[in-house]
Amino acid sequence: MIRFDHVSKRYPGGKEALTNVNFELDQSEMVFLTGHSGAGKSTLMKLIIMMERPSQGQVFVQGVNLNRLGRRHIPDIRRNVGVVFQNHQLLFDRSVFDNVALPLTISGYQPREIGRRVRAALSKVGLADKEKHYPVTLSGGEQQRVGIARAVVNKPPLLLADEPTGNLDPGLSEEIMNLFQQFNQVGVAVMIASHDLVLVKAMGHRQIILSGGRLET
Amino acid sequence: MSQDKGKAASKADTRGSIGAKSGGTKTAGASTHSLQGVDYLRSYFANHRLVAKQTIQNLVRSFVTSTMTWMVIGVALGLPAMLFILLDNLEGLGGDWQGKPGISVYLQADVSEREGRLLAKTLGSEPEFIAARYISAAQALEEFKQHSGFDEVLNSLPGNPLPAVIDIEPDDVSTIELKMSVQRLEEKAAVESVSIDLAWIERLIALVTLGERFVLALAIFLGLGVLLSIGNTIRLAIENRRAEIEIIKLVGATDRFVRRPFLYLGFWYGVGGALFAWLMVQGSLLFLSAPIEDLIYSYRGEFTVKGMGLEDSALLFLTGAGLGIVGAGLAVGRHLHEIEPT
């Protein structure tokens, strides 16, 4: 599903965020990406959805070498990867429904199909009754779940989450993690960046540990 | 959610489409939309309709701001449109009067009145002239006295300085025909000289041509102004929606999708501006038509000021819409690439 082949990323200014990273994520696998903040977790995820390009090495997503894809094809990759952001990245002038519908709208789905899928995704994350609300009226945990609904609404084969429980209390964090696990159980490959080591350990999946931009083995 | 089935199906889809991409297919746009053929087209046009509707709704919602932009564009479009229409009317004026240029044939002093009347009769029966009227020297003097008010001066002259004249109303009023007629008339023995009042028409036409060039130059400048002001308005709109653009790019919106609402915004600014321009031009013409018609009447006769016809109006709206889209396109092309999610 994902393969990093000797990937390094150096930002302009000389800071090396990733150094010679090699790993693979299988289809339907769930993996945690851990490490201190600044260890390169976010950079690694940005490389997968082409928010950044590697300085060296190659990134493959579903067998496609991202180095070979032009700017024009970035949307194609992003439509196949559901991403949950730590800061949610919701549109605050639109309802929950419209936020979740966004990936379908940009792909040109019919309104009826959009309605069906959005409601299914919202009920999956337990927000079926909040579709007409605006994100500001929701709690942090609820906003995060809107973000998750948006990430899964077009049924991507790969789900990325960057610190999805960063600002949540332990009870809510576990709920969110269980949600990811449910998606994984139906065949979605999941990669979660988290520094909540206790929770990660409790979940019991493979860990990829980053330290100073390098993989720990 | 029937996760199992959906997931399996979408996996197959997506792998296929991404694989196709890496092969370098250029037409793969449709395949990655998960929609094909007719469905894709239908949803494409549905999105256009939706975006068009949403942008105009947003503009109407912030009515005061939008109206100010519309009026700026309206003035810039309306001024040259107004001048073009006035020039058009002026040209019509020339055309109207061209129908009545008289040819004045001045006879030699030694031509008798009988001979003169005979010549007038012959000329009047020729096919190229509609009518010919003989005016004797005495009559001419009498008319001149009446119109000029030089009574006493003329009375003090020893004799009548004026020649007899034949006034001819020509049938064909094209300049070439008239000039040929004049030449032919001048060759006649009884004729001293011939004059037609063509000069002022030629001057009018030259003046109108000059005016058209001037207005065209003005229109180009103002059109450039419209382009820039729409471009700038769109740039601000893009700036205001930066966060939104980043997010929809993050979830996989294509550049075209991101661009679309801004192009429609430019389109509506242009169309709204054209509407204001149209109202201004028609209003001003209505306001001006009575005094203009009075003025024309005092000279020569009937004249109706023409407003903007269907064609002129269509041209105005097309120009507005075109400038709007191009202005927005320029702004979008310059600024949209700068906005990338970080």
Coordinates of C-alpha atoms in Angstrom, one line a residue, chain A residues 27-28 46 51 62 64 71 73 75-80 85 89-91 94 102 105-110 121 150 155-157 183 186-188, chain B residues 1 3-4 6-7 10-11 14-15 18 21-22 26 32-35 39 42-43 244 247-255 257 337 340-342:
Chain A
Q27 CA -2.8 -3.7 2.4
S28 CA -5.3 -3.8 5.2
K46 CA 3.0 14.9 3.9
M51 CA 2.1 18.0 0.3
Q62 CA -0.5 1.7 -4.3
V64 CA 2.6 4.3 -8.0
R71 CA 1.5 18.4 -10.1
H73 CA -2.0 14.3 -10.7
P75 CA -5.6 15.3 -6.8
D76 CA -5.8 11.7 -8.0
I77 CA -3.6 10.6 -5.1
R78 CA -5.4 12.6 -2.5
R79 CA -8.8 11.2 -3.5
N80 CA -7.5 7.8 -2.7
F85 CA -5.7 16.1 10.6
Q89 CA -9.1 21.3 8.7
L90 CA -12.9 21.8 8.7
L91 CA -14.7 24.6 6.8
R94 CA -20.3 25.1 6.2
L102 CA -16.6 17.8 0.3
T105 CA -18.6 17.1 -4.3
I106 CA -15.2 17.6 -5.8
S107 CA -15.4 14.2 -7.5
G108 CA -18.7 15.1 -9.0
Y109 CA -21.1 12.7 -7.3
Q110 CA -24.8 13.1 -7.7
A121 CA -20.3 8.0 7.2
R150 CA -14.8 13.2 5.7
K155 CA -14.1 4.8 0.9
P156 CA -10.4 5.3 0.3
P157 CA -8.2 2.1 0.6
F183 CA -12.2 0.8 9.5
V186 CA -13.1 -4.0 6.9
G187 CA -9.9 -3.8 4.9
V188 CA -8.7 -0.2 5.0
Chain B
M1 CA -22.5 1.3 5.7
Q3 CA -18.1 -1.4 4.3
D4 CA -17.0 -4.8 2.9
G6 CA -17.9 -0.9 -1.0
K7 CA -14.3 -1.2 0.1
S10 CA -13.4 1.0 -4.5
K11 CA -10.0 -0.6 -4.0
T14 CA -8.7 3.2 -7.4
R15 CA -5.9 0.9 -8.2
I18 CA -3.9 5.3 -10.4
K21 CA -2.2 7.6 -14.4
S22 CA 1.4 6.4 -13.9
K26 CA -3.7 12.3 -20.4
T32 CA -10.3 9.0 -11.5
H33 CA -13.5 10.9 -10.8
S34 CA -15.0 7.5 -10.3
L35 CA -17.6 8.5 -12.8
D39 CA -22.6 10.6 -15.7
R42 CA -24.0 15.4 -16.3
S43 CA -22.3 16.0 -12.9
E244 CA -11.0 27.0 2.1
I247 CA -8.7 22.4 2.5
I248 CA -10.4 21.5 -0.7
K249 CA -7.0 21.0 -2.3
L250 CA -6.1 18.7 0.6
V251 CA -9.1 16.5 -0.1
G252 CA -8.2 16.2 -3.7
A253 CA -9.8 19.1 -5.6
T254 CA -8.4 19.6 -9.1
D255 CA -7.1 23.0 -10.1
F257 CA -12.5 22.7 -9.5
H337 CA -0.7 28.2 -7.5
E340 CA -0.9 25.1 -1.3
P341 CA -1.7 23.4 1.9
T342 CA 1.1 23.3 4.4

